[in-house]
Amino acid sequence: MESILALLLALALVPYQLSRGQSFQVNPPESEVAVAMGTSLQITCSMSCDEGVARVHWRGLDTSLGSVQTLPGSSILSVRGMLSDTGTPVCVGSCGSRSFQHSVKILVYAFPDQLVVSPEFLVPGQDQVVSCTAHNIWPADPNSLSFALLLGEQRLEGAQALEPEQEEEIQEAEGTPLFRMTQRWRLPSLGTPAPPALHCQVTMQLPKLVLTHRKEIPASTVVLWIGSLVLGLLALVFLAYRLWKCYRPGPRPDTSSCTHL
């Protein structure tokens, strides 16, 4: 069994050394490729042949729109960044009586920086629910997309993640079924004063590619201002008390501590 697996792994590697004067190459060589929606990518498959010109062609995707350009000894697959490009095309090359092939799994994804959080501001001293929505995404797969609520660089302790929700976006053009996914958390009381901000972080993990977006959920500026004002007033009251204690009329108190004022 191990020998069979080793043989299959050897056949999956590129370039493929067939015999003297022959090679079978795919560029880029990865067996899985992630392509952002709306971007283009060319995958070139070529083969040298010591018995004339090799015959190389792609199969497995719709080639009626001119997405494949075949030349003597090579074939170029043009990926246009459309959802219809998702699939597993196979390049087949033949030289004389020998034939070889290599498959490439293509995944077209959409992950724009379009995060929306609610509420706009955190309110300290009370339980609350916050939500984070990632818009116009594909694939909308919980195995590919993950949410985290961060305090600084760490996950917020005590936050209860609720069941995520997924809905299809309303698109002007047909044939592009993008989705939005929402994650909600029930927060414990944040105390007073509240932390300056929390962050919603959304991560999309694809073959050999990890993408991350982050959105701030700030504390209410009014609450922060009131908290700062209260602390300032308390400091003033404490200072006034120390001054009164040191310089009040009557018997002169011990002023050794007053020199530090």
Short mmCIF file of C-alpha atoms in Angstrom, two decimals, residues 4-190:
data_model
loop_
_atom_site.label_atom_id
_atom_site.label_comp_id
_atom_site.label_asym_id
_atom_site.label_seq_id
_atom_site.Cartn_x
_atom_site.Cartn_y
_atom_site.Cartn_z
CA ILE A 4 1.31 2.56 -4.31
CA LEU A 5 0.94 5.85 -2.41
CA ALA A 6 4.56 6.74 -3.12
CA LEU A 7 4.01 6.05 -6.82
CA LEU A 8 0.90 8.27 -6.92
CA LEU A 9 2.78 11.06 -5.14
CA ALA A 10 5.63 10.82 -7.61
CA LEU A 11 3.21 11.09 -10.52
CA ALA A 12 1.61 14.19 -8.96
CA LEU A 13 4.88 16.15 -8.84
CA VAL A 14 5.97 18.59 -11.55
CA PRO A 15 8.00 18.76 -13.67
CA TYR A 16 7.44 15.17 -14.66
CA GLN A 17 10.55 13.45 -15.90
CA LEU A 18 9.36 10.90 -18.45
CA SER A 19 12.51 9.75 -20.16
CA ARG A 20 15.57 11.28 -21.70
CA GLY A 21 14.47 14.23 -23.85
CA GLN A 22 10.99 14.38 -22.35
CA SER A 23 9.41 16.41 -19.54
CA PHE A 24 5.86 17.31 -18.52
CA GLN A 25 5.47 20.64 -16.70
CA VAL A 26 2.63 22.67 -15.21
CA ASN A 27 3.12 26.28 -14.13
CA PRO A 28 2.17 27.24 -11.45
CA PRO A 29 2.82 23.73 -10.18
CA GLU A 30 0.40 23.69 -7.21
CA SER A 31 -2.35 21.07 -7.28
CA GLU A 32 -4.77 23.57 -5.64
CA VAL A 33 -5.04 27.23 -6.67
CA ALA A 34 -7.18 29.97 -5.06
CA VAL A 35 -8.18 32.84 -7.38
CA ALA A 36 -9.84 36.07 -6.22
CA MET A 37 -13.10 36.85 -7.98
CA GLY A 38 -12.51 39.26 -10.85
CA THR A 39 -8.80 38.51 -11.19
CA SER A 40 -7.18 36.45 -13.92
CA LEU A 41 -4.68 33.63 -13.84
CA GLN A 42 -2.98 31.60 -16.55
CA ILE A 43 -1.99 27.97 -16.00
CA THR A 44 0.46 26.70 -18.59
CA CYS A 45 0.91 23.02 -19.32
CA SER A 46 3.78 21.99 -21.58
CA MET A 47 5.55 18.85 -22.67
CA SER A 48 8.72 18.19 -24.60
CA CYS A 49 8.92 15.15 -26.85
CA ASP A 50 11.88 13.45 -28.53
CA GLU A 51 9.55 11.75 -31.00
CA GLY A 52 8.18 14.89 -32.64
CA VAL A 53 5.79 17.47 -31.20
CA ALA A 54 3.88 16.58 -28.04
CA ARG A 55 0.12 16.94 -28.00
CA VAL A 56 -1.09 18.88 -24.96
CA HIS A 57 -4.61 19.95 -24.09
CA TRP A 58 -6.85 20.84 -21.13
CA ARG A 59 -10.11 19.11 -20.35
CA GLY A 60 -12.67 19.27 -17.57
CA LEU A 61 -13.89 22.89 -17.89
CA ASP A 62 -16.04 24.67 -20.46
CA THR A 63 -13.59 25.78 -23.15
CA SER A 64 -16.19 27.18 -25.56
CA LEU A 65 -15.47 30.78 -24.46
CA GLY A 66 -11.89 30.72 -25.63
CA SER A 67 -10.35 30.17 -22.20
CA VAL A 68 -7.83 27.66 -23.61
CA GLN A 69 -5.06 28.46 -26.07
CA THR A 70 -3.36 25.42 -27.52
CA LEU A 71 0.07 25.66 -29.11
CA PRO A 72 2.51 23.01 -30.36
CA GLY A 73 3.74 21.25 -27.24
CA SER A 74 1.81 23.43 -24.76
CA SER A 75 -1.63 24.58 -23.71
CA ILE A 76 -2.60 27.67 -21.69
CA LEU A 77 -5.70 27.72 -19.50
CA SER A 78 -6.96 31.26 -18.72
CA VAL A 79 -8.93 31.53 -15.50
CA ARG A 80 -11.11 34.65 -15.48
CA GLY A 81 -11.99 34.82 -11.80
CA MET A 82 -15.62 33.82 -12.27
CA LEU A 83 -17.46 31.33 -10.11
CA SER A 84 -17.93 29.16 -13.19
CA ASP A 85 -14.14 28.70 -13.24
CA THR A 86 -14.35 26.68 -10.03
CA GLY A 87 -13.55 23.07 -10.74
CA THR A 88 -10.77 20.60 -11.45
CA PRO A 89 -9.39 20.83 -14.99
CA VAL A 90 -6.95 18.19 -16.17
CA CYS A 91 -4.00 18.76 -18.48
CA VAL A 92 -3.25 15.78 -20.72
CA GLY A 93 0.01 15.45 -22.61
CA SER A 94 1.03 12.69 -24.98
CA CYS A 95 4.28 11.87 -26.73
CA GLY A 96 4.20 8.95 -29.09
CA SER A 97 2.44 6.10 -27.28
CA ARG A 98 2.90 7.64 -23.85
CA SER A 99 0.29 9.81 -22.17
CA PHE A 100 0.47 11.78 -18.89
CA GLN A 101 -1.89 14.08 -17.01
CA HIS A 102 -2.03 16.52 -14.12
CA SER A 103 -5.13 17.94 -12.39
CA VAL A 104 -5.47 21.38 -10.79
CA LYS A 105 -8.23 22.19 -8.32
CA ILE A 106 -9.34 25.80 -8.89
CA LEU A 107 -11.25 27.66 -6.18
CA VAL A 108 -12.61 31.13 -6.97
CA TYR A 109 -13.24 33.15 -3.80
CA ALA A 110 -14.68 36.53 -2.80
CA PHE A 111 -13.65 38.18 0.47
CA PRO A 112 -13.81 41.98 0.24
CA ASP A 113 -13.14 44.17 3.26
CA GLN A 114 -16.84 44.80 3.92
CA LEU A 115 -17.39 44.11 7.60
CA VAL A 116 -20.32 45.70 9.42
CA VAL A 117 -20.57 45.66 13.23
CA SER A 118 -23.45 46.39 15.59
CA PRO A 119 -23.92 48.28 17.85
CA GLU A 120 -21.76 51.18 16.77
CA PHE A 121 -20.51 51.72 20.35
CA LEU A 122 -20.07 49.54 23.43
CA VAL A 123 -21.98 50.46 26.57
CA PRO A 124 -20.29 49.50 29.87
CA GLY A 125 -22.07 48.15 32.90
CA GLN A 126 -24.71 46.07 31.13
CA ASP A 127 -25.08 42.82 29.22
CA GLN A 128 -25.33 43.29 25.45
CA VAL A 129 -25.18 41.44 22.14
CA VAL A 130 -22.75 42.49 19.42
CA SER A 131 -22.79 41.26 15.83
CA CYS A 132 -20.33 41.19 12.96
CA THR A 133 -21.36 40.63 9.33
CA ALA A 134 -19.05 39.82 6.40
CA HIS A 135 -20.68 40.84 3.10
CA ASN A 136 -20.27 39.52 -0.46
CA ILE A 137 -18.28 36.42 0.40
CA TRP A 138 -17.70 33.10 -1.32
CA PRO A 139 -17.45 30.32 -0.33
CA ALA A 140 -19.81 30.77 2.62
CA ASP A 141 -18.43 27.74 4.36
CA PRO A 142 -17.91 27.61 8.16
CA ASN A 143 -14.89 25.42 7.48
CA SER A 144 -13.31 28.24 5.46
CA LEU A 145 -14.63 31.32 7.31
CA SER A 146 -14.15 31.98 11.03
CA PHE A 147 -15.05 34.86 13.35
CA ALA A 148 -13.32 36.05 16.52
CA LEU A 149 -14.09 38.83 19.00
CA LEU A 150 -10.84 40.30 20.26
CA LEU A 151 -9.78 42.45 23.18
CA GLY A 152 -6.36 43.63 22.11
CA GLU A 153 -4.84 40.58 20.43
CA GLN A 154 -6.64 37.99 22.58
CA ARG A 155 -10.12 36.53 22.33
CA LEU A 156 -12.53 38.22 24.74
CA GLU A 157 -13.09 35.93 27.70
CA GLY A 158 -16.68 35.28 28.71
CA ALA A 159 -18.18 36.15 25.30
CA GLN A 160 -20.79 33.55 24.28
CA ALA A 161 -20.84 32.89 20.53
CA LEU A 162 -24.36 32.40 19.18
CA GLU A 163 -25.35 30.38 16.13
CA PRO A 164 -24.02 32.02 12.92
CA GLU A 165 -26.46 33.13 10.23
CA GLN A 166 -26.01 32.96 6.46
CA GLU A 167 -28.05 34.76 3.78
CA GLU A 168 -27.69 35.26 0.06
CA GLU A 169 -26.85 38.78 -1.06
CA ILE A 170 -29.07 40.63 -3.51
CA GLN A 171 -27.00 40.91 -6.70
CA GLU A 172 -27.65 43.14 -9.71
CA ALA A 173 -26.11 40.58 -12.06
CA GLU A 174 -27.33 37.01 -12.14
CA GLY A 175 -25.02 34.06 -11.77
CA THR A 176 -22.98 35.43 -8.86
CA PRO A 177 -24.50 33.91 -5.72
CA LEU A 178 -22.52 35.78 -3.07
CA PHE A 179 -23.47 35.54 0.59
CA ARG A 180 -23.24 37.41 3.85
CA MET A 181 -22.49 35.68 7.11
CA THR A 182 -23.24 37.08 10.57
CA GLN A 183 -21.78 36.05 13.90
CA ARG A 184 -23.25 37.31 17.18
CA TRP A 185 -21.84 37.23 20.71
CA ARG A 186 -23.57 37.76 24.04
CA LEU A 187 -21.17 39.81 26.15
CA PRO A 188 -20.78 39.87 29.90
CA SER A 189 -20.87 43.23 31.63
CA LEU A 190 -17.74 45.10 30.56
#
